[in-house]
XYZ file of C-alpha atoms in Angstrom:
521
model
C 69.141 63.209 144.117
C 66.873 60.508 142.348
C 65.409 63.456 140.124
C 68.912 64.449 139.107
C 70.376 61.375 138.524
C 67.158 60.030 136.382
C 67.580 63.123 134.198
C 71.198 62.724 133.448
C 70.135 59.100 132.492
C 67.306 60.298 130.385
C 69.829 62.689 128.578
C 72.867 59.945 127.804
C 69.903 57.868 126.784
C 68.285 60.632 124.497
C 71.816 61.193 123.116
C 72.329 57.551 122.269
C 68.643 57.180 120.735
C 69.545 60.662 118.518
C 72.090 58.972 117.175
C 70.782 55.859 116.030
C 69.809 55.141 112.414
C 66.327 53.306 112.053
C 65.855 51.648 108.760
C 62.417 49.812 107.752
C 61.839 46.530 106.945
C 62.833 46.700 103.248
C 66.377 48.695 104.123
C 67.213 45.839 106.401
C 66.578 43.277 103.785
C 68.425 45.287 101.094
C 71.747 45.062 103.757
C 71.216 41.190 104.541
C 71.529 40.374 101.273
C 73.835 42.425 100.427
C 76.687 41.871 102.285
C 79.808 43.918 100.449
C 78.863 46.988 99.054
C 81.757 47.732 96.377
C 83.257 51.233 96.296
C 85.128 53.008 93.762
C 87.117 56.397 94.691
C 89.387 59.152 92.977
C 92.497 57.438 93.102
C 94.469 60.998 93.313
C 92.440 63.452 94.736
C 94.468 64.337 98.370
C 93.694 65.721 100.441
C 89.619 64.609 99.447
C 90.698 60.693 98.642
C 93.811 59.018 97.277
C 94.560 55.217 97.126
C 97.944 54.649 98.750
C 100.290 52.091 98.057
C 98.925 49.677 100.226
C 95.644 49.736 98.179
C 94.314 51.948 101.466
C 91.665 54.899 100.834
C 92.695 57.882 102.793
C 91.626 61.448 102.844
C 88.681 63.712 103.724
C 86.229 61.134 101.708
C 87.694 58.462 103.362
C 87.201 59.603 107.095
C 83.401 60.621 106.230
C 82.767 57.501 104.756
C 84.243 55.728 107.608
C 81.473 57.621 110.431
C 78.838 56.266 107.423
C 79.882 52.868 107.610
C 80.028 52.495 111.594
C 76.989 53.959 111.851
C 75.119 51.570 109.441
C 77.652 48.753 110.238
C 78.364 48.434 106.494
C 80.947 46.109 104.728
C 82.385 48.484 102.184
C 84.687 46.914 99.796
C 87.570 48.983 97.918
C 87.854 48.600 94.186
C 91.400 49.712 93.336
C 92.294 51.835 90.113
C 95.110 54.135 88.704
C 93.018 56.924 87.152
C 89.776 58.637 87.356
C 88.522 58.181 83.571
C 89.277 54.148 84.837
C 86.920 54.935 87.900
C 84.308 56.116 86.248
C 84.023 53.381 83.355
C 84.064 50.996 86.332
C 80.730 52.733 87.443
C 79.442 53.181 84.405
C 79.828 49.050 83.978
C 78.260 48.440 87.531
C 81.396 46.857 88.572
C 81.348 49.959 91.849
C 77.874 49.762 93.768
C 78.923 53.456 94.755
C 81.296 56.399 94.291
C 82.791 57.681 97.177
C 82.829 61.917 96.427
C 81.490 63.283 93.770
C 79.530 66.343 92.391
C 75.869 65.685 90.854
C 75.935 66.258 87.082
C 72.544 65.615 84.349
C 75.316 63.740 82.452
C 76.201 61.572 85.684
C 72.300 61.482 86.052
C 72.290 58.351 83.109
C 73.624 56.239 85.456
C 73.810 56.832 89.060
C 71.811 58.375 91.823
C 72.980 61.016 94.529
C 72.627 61.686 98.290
C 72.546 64.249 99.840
C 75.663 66.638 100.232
C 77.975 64.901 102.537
C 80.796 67.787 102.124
C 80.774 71.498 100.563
C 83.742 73.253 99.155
C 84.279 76.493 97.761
C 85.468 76.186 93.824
C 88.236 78.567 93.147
C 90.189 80.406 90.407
C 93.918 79.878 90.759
C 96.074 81.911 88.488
C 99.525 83.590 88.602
C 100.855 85.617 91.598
C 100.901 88.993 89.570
C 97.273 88.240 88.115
C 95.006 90.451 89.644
C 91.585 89.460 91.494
C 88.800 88.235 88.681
C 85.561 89.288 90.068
C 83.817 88.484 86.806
C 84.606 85.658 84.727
C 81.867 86.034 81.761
C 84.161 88.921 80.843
C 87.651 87.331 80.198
C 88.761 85.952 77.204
C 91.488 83.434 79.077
C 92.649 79.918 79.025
C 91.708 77.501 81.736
C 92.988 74.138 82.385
C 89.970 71.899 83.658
C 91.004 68.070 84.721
C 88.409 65.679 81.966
C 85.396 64.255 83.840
C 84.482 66.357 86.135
C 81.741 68.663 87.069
C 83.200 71.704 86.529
C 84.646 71.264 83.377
C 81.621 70.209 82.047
C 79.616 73.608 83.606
C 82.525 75.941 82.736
C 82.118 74.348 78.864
C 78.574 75.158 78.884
C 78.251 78.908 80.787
C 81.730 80.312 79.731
C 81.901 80.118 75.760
C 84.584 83.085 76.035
C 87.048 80.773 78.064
C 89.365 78.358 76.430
C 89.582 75.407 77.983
C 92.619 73.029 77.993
C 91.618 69.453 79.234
C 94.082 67.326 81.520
C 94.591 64.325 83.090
C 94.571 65.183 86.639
C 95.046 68.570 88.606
C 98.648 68.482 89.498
C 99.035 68.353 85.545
C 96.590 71.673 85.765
C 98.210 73.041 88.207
C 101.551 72.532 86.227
C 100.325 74.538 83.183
C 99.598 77.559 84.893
C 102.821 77.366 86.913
C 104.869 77.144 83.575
C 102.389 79.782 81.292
C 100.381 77.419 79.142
C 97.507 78.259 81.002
C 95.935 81.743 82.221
C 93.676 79.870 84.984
C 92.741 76.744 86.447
C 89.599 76.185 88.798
C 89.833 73.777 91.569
C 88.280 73.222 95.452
C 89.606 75.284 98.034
C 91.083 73.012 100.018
C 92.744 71.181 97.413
C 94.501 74.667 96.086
C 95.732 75.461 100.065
C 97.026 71.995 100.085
C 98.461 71.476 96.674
C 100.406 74.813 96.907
C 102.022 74.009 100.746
C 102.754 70.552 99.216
C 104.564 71.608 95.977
C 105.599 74.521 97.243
C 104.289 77.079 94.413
C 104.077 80.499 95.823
C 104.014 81.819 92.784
C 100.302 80.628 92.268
C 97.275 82.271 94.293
C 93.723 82.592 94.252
C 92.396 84.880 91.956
C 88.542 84.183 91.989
C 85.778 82.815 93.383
C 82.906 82.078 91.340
C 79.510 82.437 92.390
C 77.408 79.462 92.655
C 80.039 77.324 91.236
C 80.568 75.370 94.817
C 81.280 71.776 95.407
C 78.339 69.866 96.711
C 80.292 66.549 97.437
C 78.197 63.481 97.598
C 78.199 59.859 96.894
C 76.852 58.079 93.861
C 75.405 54.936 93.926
C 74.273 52.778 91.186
C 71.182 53.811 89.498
C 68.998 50.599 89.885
C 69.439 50.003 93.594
C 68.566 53.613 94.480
C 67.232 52.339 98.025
C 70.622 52.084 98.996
C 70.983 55.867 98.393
C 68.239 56.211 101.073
C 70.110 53.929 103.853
C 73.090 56.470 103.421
C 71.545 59.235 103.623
C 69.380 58.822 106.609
C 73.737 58.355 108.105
C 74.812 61.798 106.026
C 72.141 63.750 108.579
C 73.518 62.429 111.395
C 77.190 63.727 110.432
C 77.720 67.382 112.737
C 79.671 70.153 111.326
C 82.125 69.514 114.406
C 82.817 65.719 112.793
C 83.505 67.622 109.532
C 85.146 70.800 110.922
C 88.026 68.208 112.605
C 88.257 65.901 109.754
C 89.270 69.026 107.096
C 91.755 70.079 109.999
C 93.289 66.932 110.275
C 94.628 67.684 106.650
C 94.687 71.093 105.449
C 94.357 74.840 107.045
C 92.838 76.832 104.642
C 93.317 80.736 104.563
C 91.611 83.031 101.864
C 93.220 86.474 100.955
C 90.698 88.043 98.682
C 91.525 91.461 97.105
C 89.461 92.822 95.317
C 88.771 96.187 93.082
C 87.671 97.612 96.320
C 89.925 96.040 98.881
C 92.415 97.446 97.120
C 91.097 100.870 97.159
C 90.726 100.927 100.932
C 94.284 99.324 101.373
C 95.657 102.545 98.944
C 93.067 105.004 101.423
C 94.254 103.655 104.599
C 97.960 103.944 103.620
C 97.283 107.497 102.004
C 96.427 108.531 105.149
C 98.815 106.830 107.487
C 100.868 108.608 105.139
C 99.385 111.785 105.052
C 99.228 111.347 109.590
C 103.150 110.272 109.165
C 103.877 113.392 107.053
C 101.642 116.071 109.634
C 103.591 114.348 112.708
C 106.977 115.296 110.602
C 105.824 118.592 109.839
C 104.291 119.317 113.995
C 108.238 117.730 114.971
C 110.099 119.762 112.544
C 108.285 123.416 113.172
C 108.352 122.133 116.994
C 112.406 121.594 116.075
C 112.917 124.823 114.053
C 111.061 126.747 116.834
C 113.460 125.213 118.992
C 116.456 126.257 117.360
C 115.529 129.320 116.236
C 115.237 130.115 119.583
C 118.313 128.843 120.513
C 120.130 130.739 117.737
C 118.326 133.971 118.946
C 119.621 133.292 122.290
C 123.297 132.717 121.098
C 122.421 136.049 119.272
C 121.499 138.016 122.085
C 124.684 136.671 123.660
C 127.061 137.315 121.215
C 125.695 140.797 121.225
C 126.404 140.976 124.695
C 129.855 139.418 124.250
C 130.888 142.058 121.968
C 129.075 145.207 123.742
C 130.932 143.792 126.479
C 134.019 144.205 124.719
C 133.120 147.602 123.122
C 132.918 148.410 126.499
C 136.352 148.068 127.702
C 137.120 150.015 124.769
C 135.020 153.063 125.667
C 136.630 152.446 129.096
C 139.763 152.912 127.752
C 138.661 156.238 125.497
C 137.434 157.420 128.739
C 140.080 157.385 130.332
C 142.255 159.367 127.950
C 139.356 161.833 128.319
C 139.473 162.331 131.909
C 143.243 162.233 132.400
C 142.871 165.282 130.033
C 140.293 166.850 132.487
C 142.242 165.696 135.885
C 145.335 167.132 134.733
C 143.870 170.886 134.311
C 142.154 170.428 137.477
C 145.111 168.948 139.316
C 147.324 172.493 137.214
C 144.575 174.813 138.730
C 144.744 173.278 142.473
C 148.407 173.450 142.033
C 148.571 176.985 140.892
C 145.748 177.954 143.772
C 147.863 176.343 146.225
C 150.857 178.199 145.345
C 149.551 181.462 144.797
C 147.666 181.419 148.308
C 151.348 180.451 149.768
C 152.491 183.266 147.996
C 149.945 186.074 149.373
C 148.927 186.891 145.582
C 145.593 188.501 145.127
C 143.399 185.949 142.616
C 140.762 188.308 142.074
C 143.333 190.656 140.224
C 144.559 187.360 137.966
C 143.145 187.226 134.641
C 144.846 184.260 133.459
C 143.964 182.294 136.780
C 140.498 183.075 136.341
C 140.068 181.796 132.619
C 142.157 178.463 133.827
C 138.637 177.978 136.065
C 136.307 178.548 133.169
C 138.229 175.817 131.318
C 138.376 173.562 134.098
C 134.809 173.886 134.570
C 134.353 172.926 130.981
C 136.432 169.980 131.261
C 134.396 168.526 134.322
C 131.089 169.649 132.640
C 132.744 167.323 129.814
C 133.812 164.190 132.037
C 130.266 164.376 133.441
C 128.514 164.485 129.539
C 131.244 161.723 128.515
C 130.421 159.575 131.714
C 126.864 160.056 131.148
C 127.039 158.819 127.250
C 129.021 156.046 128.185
C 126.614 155.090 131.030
C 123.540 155.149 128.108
C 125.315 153.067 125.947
C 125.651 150.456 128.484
C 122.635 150.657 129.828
C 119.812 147.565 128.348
C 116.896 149.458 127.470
C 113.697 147.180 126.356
C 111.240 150.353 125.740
C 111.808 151.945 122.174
C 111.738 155.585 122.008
C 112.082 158.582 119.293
C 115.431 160.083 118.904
C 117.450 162.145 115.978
C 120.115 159.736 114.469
C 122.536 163.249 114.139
C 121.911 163.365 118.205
C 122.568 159.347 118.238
C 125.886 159.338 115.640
C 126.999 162.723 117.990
C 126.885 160.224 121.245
C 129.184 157.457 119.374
C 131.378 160.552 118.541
C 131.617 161.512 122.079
C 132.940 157.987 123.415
C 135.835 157.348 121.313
C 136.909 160.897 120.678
C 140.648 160.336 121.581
C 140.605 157.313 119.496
C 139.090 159.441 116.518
C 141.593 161.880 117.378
C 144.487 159.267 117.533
C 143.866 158.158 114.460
C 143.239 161.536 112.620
C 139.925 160.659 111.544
C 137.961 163.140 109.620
C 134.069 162.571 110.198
C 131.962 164.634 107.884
C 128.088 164.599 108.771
C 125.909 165.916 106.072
C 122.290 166.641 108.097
C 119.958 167.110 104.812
C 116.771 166.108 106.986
C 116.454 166.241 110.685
C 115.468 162.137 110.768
C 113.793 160.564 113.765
C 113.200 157.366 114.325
C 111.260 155.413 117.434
C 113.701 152.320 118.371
C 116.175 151.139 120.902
C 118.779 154.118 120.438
C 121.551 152.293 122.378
C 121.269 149.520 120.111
C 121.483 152.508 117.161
C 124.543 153.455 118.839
C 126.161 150.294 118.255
C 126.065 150.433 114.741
C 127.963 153.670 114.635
C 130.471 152.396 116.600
C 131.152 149.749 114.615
C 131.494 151.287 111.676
C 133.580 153.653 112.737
C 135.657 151.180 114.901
C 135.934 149.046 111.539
C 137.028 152.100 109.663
C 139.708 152.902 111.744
C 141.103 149.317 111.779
C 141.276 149.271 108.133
C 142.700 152.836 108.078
C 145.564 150.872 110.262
C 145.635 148.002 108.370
C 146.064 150.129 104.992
C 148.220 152.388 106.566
C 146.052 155.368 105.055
C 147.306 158.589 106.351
C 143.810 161.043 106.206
C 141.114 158.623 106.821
C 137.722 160.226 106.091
C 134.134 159.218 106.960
C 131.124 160.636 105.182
C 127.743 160.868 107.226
C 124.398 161.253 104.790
C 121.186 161.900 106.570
C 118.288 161.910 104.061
C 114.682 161.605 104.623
C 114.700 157.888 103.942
C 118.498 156.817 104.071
C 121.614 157.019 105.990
C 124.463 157.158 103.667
C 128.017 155.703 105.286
C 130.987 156.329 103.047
C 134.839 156.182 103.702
C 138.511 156.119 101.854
C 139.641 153.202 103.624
C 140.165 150.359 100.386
C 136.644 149.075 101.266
C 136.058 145.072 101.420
C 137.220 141.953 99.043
C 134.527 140.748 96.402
C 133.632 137.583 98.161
C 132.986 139.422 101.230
C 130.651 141.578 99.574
C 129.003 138.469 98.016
C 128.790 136.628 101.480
C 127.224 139.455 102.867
C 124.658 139.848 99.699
C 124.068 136.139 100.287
C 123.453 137.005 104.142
C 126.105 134.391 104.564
C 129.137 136.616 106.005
C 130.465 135.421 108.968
C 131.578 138.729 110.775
C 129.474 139.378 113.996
C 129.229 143.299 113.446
C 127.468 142.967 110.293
C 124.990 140.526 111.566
C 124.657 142.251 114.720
C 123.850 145.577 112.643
C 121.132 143.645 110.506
C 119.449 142.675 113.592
C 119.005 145.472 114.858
C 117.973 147.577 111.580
C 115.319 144.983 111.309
C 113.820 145.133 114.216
C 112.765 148.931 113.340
C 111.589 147.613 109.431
C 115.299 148.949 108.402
C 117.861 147.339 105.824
C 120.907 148.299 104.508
C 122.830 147.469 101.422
C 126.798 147.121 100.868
C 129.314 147.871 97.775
C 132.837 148.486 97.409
C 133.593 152.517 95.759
C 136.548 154.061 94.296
C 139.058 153.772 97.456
C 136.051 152.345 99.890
C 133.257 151.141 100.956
C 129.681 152.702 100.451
C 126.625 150.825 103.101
C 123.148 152.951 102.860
C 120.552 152.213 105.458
C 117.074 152.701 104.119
C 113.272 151.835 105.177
C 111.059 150.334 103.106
C-alpha cells in the first residue's frame, strides 16, 4: 500500500515539476526589474484578438497569452489602439515591449525578434460561391484584396506577380470587396474565414484554395534589443499542449473545410453515374419483372376469354345438333312406327321394298348423329399435343356442326382444294377459326339482309383464301385491325392461334365483301 501510494505521489509531483518553468539567474533579473511588460495587439482581429470596449483583449491570442503569463507570473500591460497600421508604429517606436500574434517577416526582422510558434493556421483563398476550387494560384491572372501590413500581403506581392492586389484597411473591408465583385479573391486564416462568414452571414462566399506553404505561424514579437525576454517566453510556449490549444479555438469558432477539387469532383460525377446507372438496372429488373407479370396475366385473361367464347360456341353447336338429330329421331321414330303397324297388321316386310329402303336411310341418319356427335365432341375437347391434319378435312368438320344453321341461312360454301395442305398444330383450335368466320358471315348476311350469301374457300400451297358477298367491314375497322388495335375477340382469338403455328393473315374490304388470306412466312 506504501509502494502504491509513494508512486502516485511521485507522479502528481513529476507532473507539477514538468510543468514548471526554470529561468537562470539573468532571466530572473531581467523580470525584477522589469515589472510591466507593455503589450500591443490587433485591435480587430476576432476571433484571434480584438480590444473591446472596455479596453479588454479577448480572443484566441488573448487566452494563450493568458496560460504564458500565469505560468511566468508576468505583469502584462495593455496598450490600447484603434487600428493595426497604429499598432505597429507603436512597436516600431518601442512604446509595446511585445506584440501579441503575429507572423515572422525579414521586413518585421528590422525591429523585433520572434518566438517560437505559439499558434498555426491554415491561410486560405476565399472567393465567390460559383468560383470553382484554385489548386494553382501561379496560374491566375485575378484580383486579390490583401489587408496592408501583414505577412501575406507582403509574400503574395513578392511570389505572385500575375495577381493584382487591392490593399485594405482591415479584412471585413476585404471580405466586403469580394462579396460585392471588386475583388476576384481574398486570402485570410482559416478560422477567421469560418468565423467571419457565420458572423456576417455571407453564404455566398467559400473557400476556394489553399495554398501550399503559405500557413500562419503565429508568434509574438518582442522588441529587438531585449531579445532575452523572447527566451523567458518561449521556454512558457513549450509548455502549452495541443489540448490547451485544441479547447481555446473551440471556445470560439468550429471550423469545417469542404475542399473540391478537379478530382473530387470527378469521383462525385463517377459515384452518381453509377448510382445512376444501379437506379436505372433496378428500373429495368422491376419493369421486365412487371411486364412479365402482366403479360402473363393478359395471356391468362386470353386463354379465358377463349374459353368464354368456345364455351359459348358451344351452346351453339348444341343447338345445331339438335336440329340434326331431331331430323334423325324422327325417321327412326317413322320406321318403328311403320314396323309396329305392319307387324299388327300380319304384312310380310321381307316382300316391302319401300320399308326396306326407309332402314337404309335410317341407318344413314344414325351413322350421321354418331359422325355429328363425334365432331362436336373433338371440337370441345382441349388438346395440348399438336398434330398434322388437312385444313379441307378441318373446314369439312366446322361444316358438319352448324349444317342446319348453314342451311337456315341458305349459305353457299364454295371450297376450291388447289393443294392438298397439311399443317402440324392444334386442329381444334383450327376449327375455331372456321367457325367464326363463317358464324360472322352469316350474322352480317342477317344484318344486310342479303338473300344468297356465298363463301369462297381457297386452299393454295401457302395460303388460305376466305372470301364472301356479305358488304365486308367499315374502314376504321379495317385500320384497327391493321393497327392490331381492333377490339373484337374473334379476330384476336384467330391471330393467336395462327401464330402459334408461324401463321398470319391479312384483311381488306372487296367489291360487296370482305377478302382475309392466311399465309406462312
Amino acid at each position: 500500500m506504501k509502494k502504491v501510494l509513494f508512486l502516485l505521489i511521485f507522479i502528481f509531483l513529476g507532473s507539477i515539476l514538468s510543468n514548471e518553468i526554470e529561468l537562470n539567474k539573468e532571466e530572473k533579473e531581467y523580470l525584477n526589474k522589469k515589472k510591466v511588460i507593455k503589450m500591443c495587439v490587433d485591435p480587430d482581429w476576432f476571433p484571434f484578438e480584438i480590444i473591446n470596449q472596455d479596453n479588454i483583449h479577448e480572443g484566441i491570442s488573448a487566452d494563450l497569452i493568458k496560460i504564458i503569463k500565469d505560468k511566468l507570473n508576468l505583469n502584462i500591460e495593455l496598450i490600447p489602439t484603434k487600428t493595426w497600421d497604429e499598432t505597429i508604429e507603436l512597436s516600431q517606436k518601442r512604446e509595446c515591449d511585445i506584440l501579441s500574434f503575429l507572423n515572422e517577416t525579414s521586413k518585421r526582422k528590422e525591429w523585433l525578434v520572434f518566438t517560437k510558434p505559439i499558434f498555426t493556421d491554415q491561410n486560405v483563398l476565399v472567393g465567390r460561391a460559383e468560383r470553382k476550387y484554385i489548386e494553382d494560384i501561379s496560374k491566375e491572372n485575378l484580383s486579390i484584396a490583401l489587408p496592408r501590413q501583414t505577412a501575406m500581403s507582403e509574400r503574395f506581392a513578392n511570389d505572385f506577380p500575375n495577381l493584382t492586389i487591392i490593399p485594405t484597411s482591415t479584412e471585413d473591408e476585404a471580405f466586403k470587396l469580394v462579396e460585392e465583385y471588386k475583388a476576384d479573391l481574398t486570402l485570410r486564416s482559416l478560422i477567421i474565414t469560418a468565423y467571419t462568414i457565420k458572423k456576417n452571414g455571407l453564404f455566398n462566399l467559400k473557400i476556394v484554395g489553399e495554398p501550399k506553404d503559405y500557413e500562419n505561424y503565429l508568434r509574438i514579437g518582442v522588441r529587438k534589443d531585449e531579445p532575452i525576454l523572447k527566451d523567458i517566453l518561449d521556454k512558457a510556449i513549450v509548455k502549452i499542449s495541443k489540448k490547451d490549444v485544441d479547447n481555446i479555438v473551440n471556445k470560439y469558432v468550429t471550423v469545417v473545410v469542404n475542399k473540391t477539387t478537379t478530382l473530387t469532383t470527378a469521383f462525385w460525377v463517377l459515384g452518381i453515374f453509377i448510382i445512376i446507372i444501379l437506379i436505372i438496372l433496378l428500373w429495368n429488373y422491376l419493369l421486365n419483372k412487371k411486364v412479365k407479370i402482366e403479360l402473363k396475366k393478359n395471356e391468362q385473361q386470353q386463354i379465358k376469354l377463349m374459353e368464354q367464347k368456345r364455351k359459348a360456341q358451344i351452346g351453339e353447336l348444341l343447338g345445331n345438333i339438335s336440329h340434326q338429330w331431331r331430323n334423325g329421331l324422327a325417321q327412326i321414330s317413322s320406321l318403328n312406327l311403320e314396323m309396329i303397324l305392319m307387324y299388327q297388321l300380319n304384312k310380310d316386310l321381307q316382300k316391302n321394298s319401300d320399308f326396306y329402303q326407309r332402314l337404309k336411310d335410317t341407318e344413314n341418319s344414325i351413322k350421321f348423329m354418331v359422325e355429328t356427335m363425334n365432331t362436336f365432341l373433338g371440337y370441345y375437347k382441349e388438346e395440348k399435343n399438336h398434330k398434322e391434319f388437312q385444313i379441307k378435312e378441318n373446314i369439312d368438320n366446322v361444316l358438319k356442326l352448324i349444317d342446319i344453321e348453314i342451311k337456315n341461312s341458305n349459305l353457299n360454301i364454295e371450297i376450291i382444294e388447289n393443294f392438298n395442305l397439311k399443317i402440324v398444330a392444334n386442329d381444334n383450335e383450327w376449327m375455331h377459326i372456321w367457325l367464326n368466320l363463317i358464324t360472322n358471315t352469316i350474322k352480317a348476311s342477317k344484318n344486310h339482309n342479303i338473300t344468297n350469301p356465298n363463301v369462297k374457300i381457297t386452299i393454295n400451297e401457302n395460303s388460305i383464301i376466305y372470301t364472301d358477298n356479305c358488304k365486308g367491314l367499315e374502314e376504321k375497322t379495317i385500320k384497327e385491325i391493321k393497327n392490331n388495335q381492333q377490339e373484337g375477340l374473334g379476330l384476336k382469338m384467330t391471330k393467336k392461334i395462327l401464330e402459334k403455328s408461324s401463321w398470319f393473315f391479312s384483311v381488306e374490304n372487296i367489291q360487296n365483301g370482305i377478302k382475309i388470306v392466311f399465309y406462312k412466312k
